[in-house]
Amino acid sequence: MDLQKLRSEIDSVDSKIIEMILKRRELISQVVEYKAINNVPVSAPEREGQVLERVSKLAEGEFAGSGVQLLYGILIDLNKLMEYQRVPKDIEVPTDI
């Protein structure tokens, strides 16, 4: 096994992950705009639960449990932070970031 080759493949995967995170963030920006126009609350616990359940089912093995939920929980919190910053609300941001 060639360590440099493995690291190169990891770098390639990381590039794709970042590309998809940025794509997801752009779509969420559109959701933020929709919510602002239609006066929809930032927090959507039911939707967050649906996302966490769906991605847990998509993941396999050990990562399917807390690992993927932790990762997506962080993504959800970052997106809520972005939304609160774009559309100021009269409440505090529910995150330690």
PDB file of C-alpha atoms in Angstrom:
ATOM      1  CA  MET A   1       0.000   0.000   0.000  1.00  0.00           C
ATOM      2  CA  ASP A   2       1.390   3.397  -1.019  1.00  0.00           C
ATOM      3  CA  LEU A   3       0.840   6.047   1.673  1.00  0.00           C
ATOM      4  CA  GLN A   4       1.202   8.950  -0.749  1.00  0.00           C
ATOM      5  CA  LYS A   5      -1.405   7.449  -3.081  1.00  0.00           C
ATOM      6  CA  LEU A   6      -3.829   6.947  -0.200  1.00  0.00           C
ATOM      7  CA  ARG A   7      -3.285  10.529   0.967  1.00  0.00           C
ATOM      8  CA  SER A   8      -3.834  11.784  -2.553  1.00  0.00           C
ATOM      9  CA  GLU A   9      -7.128   9.904  -2.734  1.00  0.00           C
ATOM     10  CA  ILE A  10      -8.147  11.354   0.644  1.00  0.00           C
ATOM     11  CA  ASP A  11      -7.346  14.850  -0.661  1.00  0.00           C
ATOM     12  CA  SER A  12      -9.536  14.177  -3.685  1.00  0.00           C
ATOM     13  CA  VAL A  13     -12.417  13.014  -1.505  1.00  0.00           C
ATOM     14  CA  ASP A  14     -11.962  16.079   0.749  1.00  0.00           C
ATOM     15  CA  SER A  15     -12.269  18.340  -2.302  1.00  0.00           C
ATOM     16  CA  LYS A  16     -15.543  16.659  -3.263  1.00  0.00           C
ATOM     17  CA  ILE A  17     -16.862  16.894   0.301  1.00  0.00           C
ATOM     18  CA  ILE A  18     -16.134  20.641   0.416  1.00  0.00           C
ATOM     19  CA  GLU A  19     -17.744  21.101  -3.007  1.00  0.00           C
ATOM     20  CA  MET A  20     -20.913  19.373  -1.774  1.00  0.00           C
ATOM     21  CA  ILE A  21     -20.958  21.300   1.524  1.00  0.00           C
ATOM     22  CA  LEU A  22     -20.749  24.555  -0.436  1.00  0.00           C
ATOM     23  CA  LYS A  23     -23.539  23.380  -2.760  1.00  0.00           C
ATOM     24  CA  ARG A  24     -25.667  22.491   0.271  1.00  0.00           C
ATOM     25  CA  ARG A  25     -24.950  25.888   1.800  1.00  0.00           C
ATOM     26  CA  GLU A  26     -26.053  27.649  -1.401  1.00  0.00           C
ATOM     27  CA  LEU A  27     -29.336  25.750  -1.338  1.00  0.00           C
ATOM     28  CA  ILE A  28     -29.781  26.681   2.308  1.00  0.00           C
ATOM     29  CA  SER A  29     -29.202  30.325   1.361  1.00  0.00           C
ATOM     30  CA  GLN A  30     -32.220  29.990  -0.904  1.00  0.00           C
ATOM     31  CA  VAL A  31     -34.216  28.496   1.985  1.00  0.00           C
ATOM     32  CA  VAL A  32     -33.136  31.452   4.167  1.00  0.00           C
ATOM     33  CA  GLU A  33     -34.434  33.882   1.527  1.00  0.00           C
ATOM     34  CA  TYR A  34     -37.727  31.991   1.291  1.00  0.00           C
ATOM     35  CA  LYS A  35     -38.129  31.994   5.072  1.00  0.00           C
ATOM     36  CA  ALA A  36     -37.380  35.722   5.286  1.00  0.00           C
ATOM     37  CA  ILE A  37     -39.900  36.589   2.554  1.00  0.00           C
ATOM     38  CA  ASN A  38     -42.575  34.326   4.020  1.00  0.00           C
ATOM     39  CA  ASN A  39     -41.865  35.086   7.699  1.00  0.00           C
ATOM     40  CA  VAL A  40     -41.039  31.440   8.489  1.00  0.00           C
ATOM     41  CA  PRO A  41     -39.108  30.796  11.754  1.00  0.00           C
ATOM     42  CA  VAL A  42     -35.419  29.906  11.578  1.00  0.00           C
ATOM     43  CA  SER A  43     -35.743  26.923  13.866  1.00  0.00           C
ATOM     44  CA  ALA A  44     -37.359  23.835  12.334  1.00  0.00           C
ATOM     45  CA  PRO A  45     -36.779  20.985  14.807  1.00  0.00           C
ATOM     46  CA  GLU A  46     -39.023  18.581  12.887  1.00  0.00           C
ATOM     47  CA  ARG A  47     -37.046  19.115   9.680  1.00  0.00           C
ATOM     48  CA  GLU A  48     -33.740  18.812  11.541  1.00  0.00           C
ATOM     49  CA  GLY A  49     -34.893  15.476  12.957  1.00  0.00           C
ATOM     50  CA  GLN A  50     -35.884  14.284   9.480  1.00  0.00           C
ATOM     51  CA  VAL A  51     -32.448  15.204   8.110  1.00  0.00           C
ATOM     52  CA  LEU A  52     -30.610  13.448  10.947  1.00  0.00           C
ATOM     53  CA  GLU A  53     -32.731  10.326  10.559  1.00  0.00           C
ATOM     54  CA  ARG A  54     -32.290  10.239   6.775  1.00  0.00           C
ATOM     55  CA  VAL A  55     -28.496  10.696   6.805  1.00  0.00           C
ATOM     56  CA  SER A  56     -28.138   8.111   9.571  1.00  0.00           C
ATOM     57  CA  LYS A  57     -29.880   5.601   7.333  1.00  0.00           C
ATOM     58  CA  LEU A  58     -27.605   6.538   4.420  1.00  0.00           C
ATOM     59  CA  ALA A  59     -24.437   5.987   6.459  1.00  0.00           C
ATOM     60  CA  GLU A  60     -23.174   2.509   7.137  1.00  0.00           C
ATOM     61  CA  GLY A  61     -21.686   0.728  10.118  1.00  0.00           C
ATOM     62  CA  GLU A  62     -20.299   2.496  13.146  1.00  0.00           C
ATOM     63  CA  PHE A  63     -20.505   5.931  11.542  1.00  0.00           C
ATOM     64  CA  ALA A  64     -24.277   5.566  11.049  1.00  0.00           C
ATOM     65  CA  GLY A  65     -25.013   6.346  14.678  1.00  0.00           C
ATOM     66  CA  SER A  66     -23.529   9.242  16.539  1.00  0.00           C
ATOM     67  CA  GLY A  67     -20.801  10.067  14.007  1.00  0.00           C
ATOM     68  CA  VAL A  68     -23.032  11.126  11.152  1.00  0.00           C
ATOM     69  CA  GLN A  69     -25.486  12.796  13.531  1.00  0.00           C
ATOM     70  CA  LEU A  70     -22.662  14.804  15.088  1.00  0.00           C
ATOM     71  CA  LEU A  71     -21.395  15.858  11.664  1.00  0.00           C
ATOM     72  CA  TYR A  72     -24.824  16.898  10.420  1.00  0.00           C
ATOM     73  CA  GLY A  73     -25.675  18.536  13.742  1.00  0.00           C
ATOM     74  CA  ILE A  74     -22.644  20.775  13.241  1.00  0.00           C
ATOM     75  CA  LEU A  75     -23.693  21.545   9.656  1.00  0.00           C
ATOM     76  CA  ILE A  76     -27.229  22.378  10.812  1.00  0.00           C
ATOM     77  CA  ASP A  77     -25.912  24.660  13.581  1.00  0.00           C
ATOM     78  CA  LEU A  78     -23.603  26.458  11.147  1.00  0.00           C
ATOM     79  CA  ASN A  79     -26.471  27.001   8.749  1.00  0.00           C
ATOM     80  CA  LYS A  80     -28.723  28.321  11.535  1.00  0.00           C
ATOM     81  CA  LEU A  81     -25.933  30.703  12.539  1.00  0.00           C
ATOM     82  CA  MET A  82     -25.708  31.908   8.922  1.00  0.00           C
ATOM     83  CA  GLU A  83     -29.481  32.388   8.857  1.00  0.00           C
ATOM     84  CA  TYR A  84     -29.551  34.329  12.124  1.00  0.00           C
ATOM     85  CA  GLN A  85     -26.736  36.557  10.867  1.00  0.00           C
ATOM     86  CA  ARG A  86     -28.491  37.256   7.555  1.00  0.00           C
ATOM     87  CA  VAL A  87     -31.951  37.771   8.978  1.00  0.00           C
ATOM     88  CA  PRO A  88     -31.533  39.282  12.436  1.00  0.00           C
ATOM     89  CA  LYS A  89     -34.047  38.044  14.955  1.00  0.00           C
ATOM     90  CA  ASP A  90     -34.863  39.268  18.444  1.00  0.00           C
ATOM     91  CA  ILE A  91     -33.495  36.064  19.988  1.00  0.00           C
ATOM     92  CA  GLU A  92     -30.050  34.677  20.683  1.00  0.00           C
ATOM     93  CA  VAL A  93     -28.268  32.207  18.414  1.00  0.00           C
ATOM     94  CA  PRO A  94     -28.662  28.719  19.971  1.00  0.00           C
ATOM     95  CA  THR A  95     -25.053  27.623  19.528  1.00  0.00           C
ATOM     96  CA  ASP A  96     -21.690  27.935  21.232  1.00  0.00           C
ATOM     97  CA  ILE A  97     -19.943  28.870  17.981  1.00  0.00           C
TER      98      ILE A  97
END
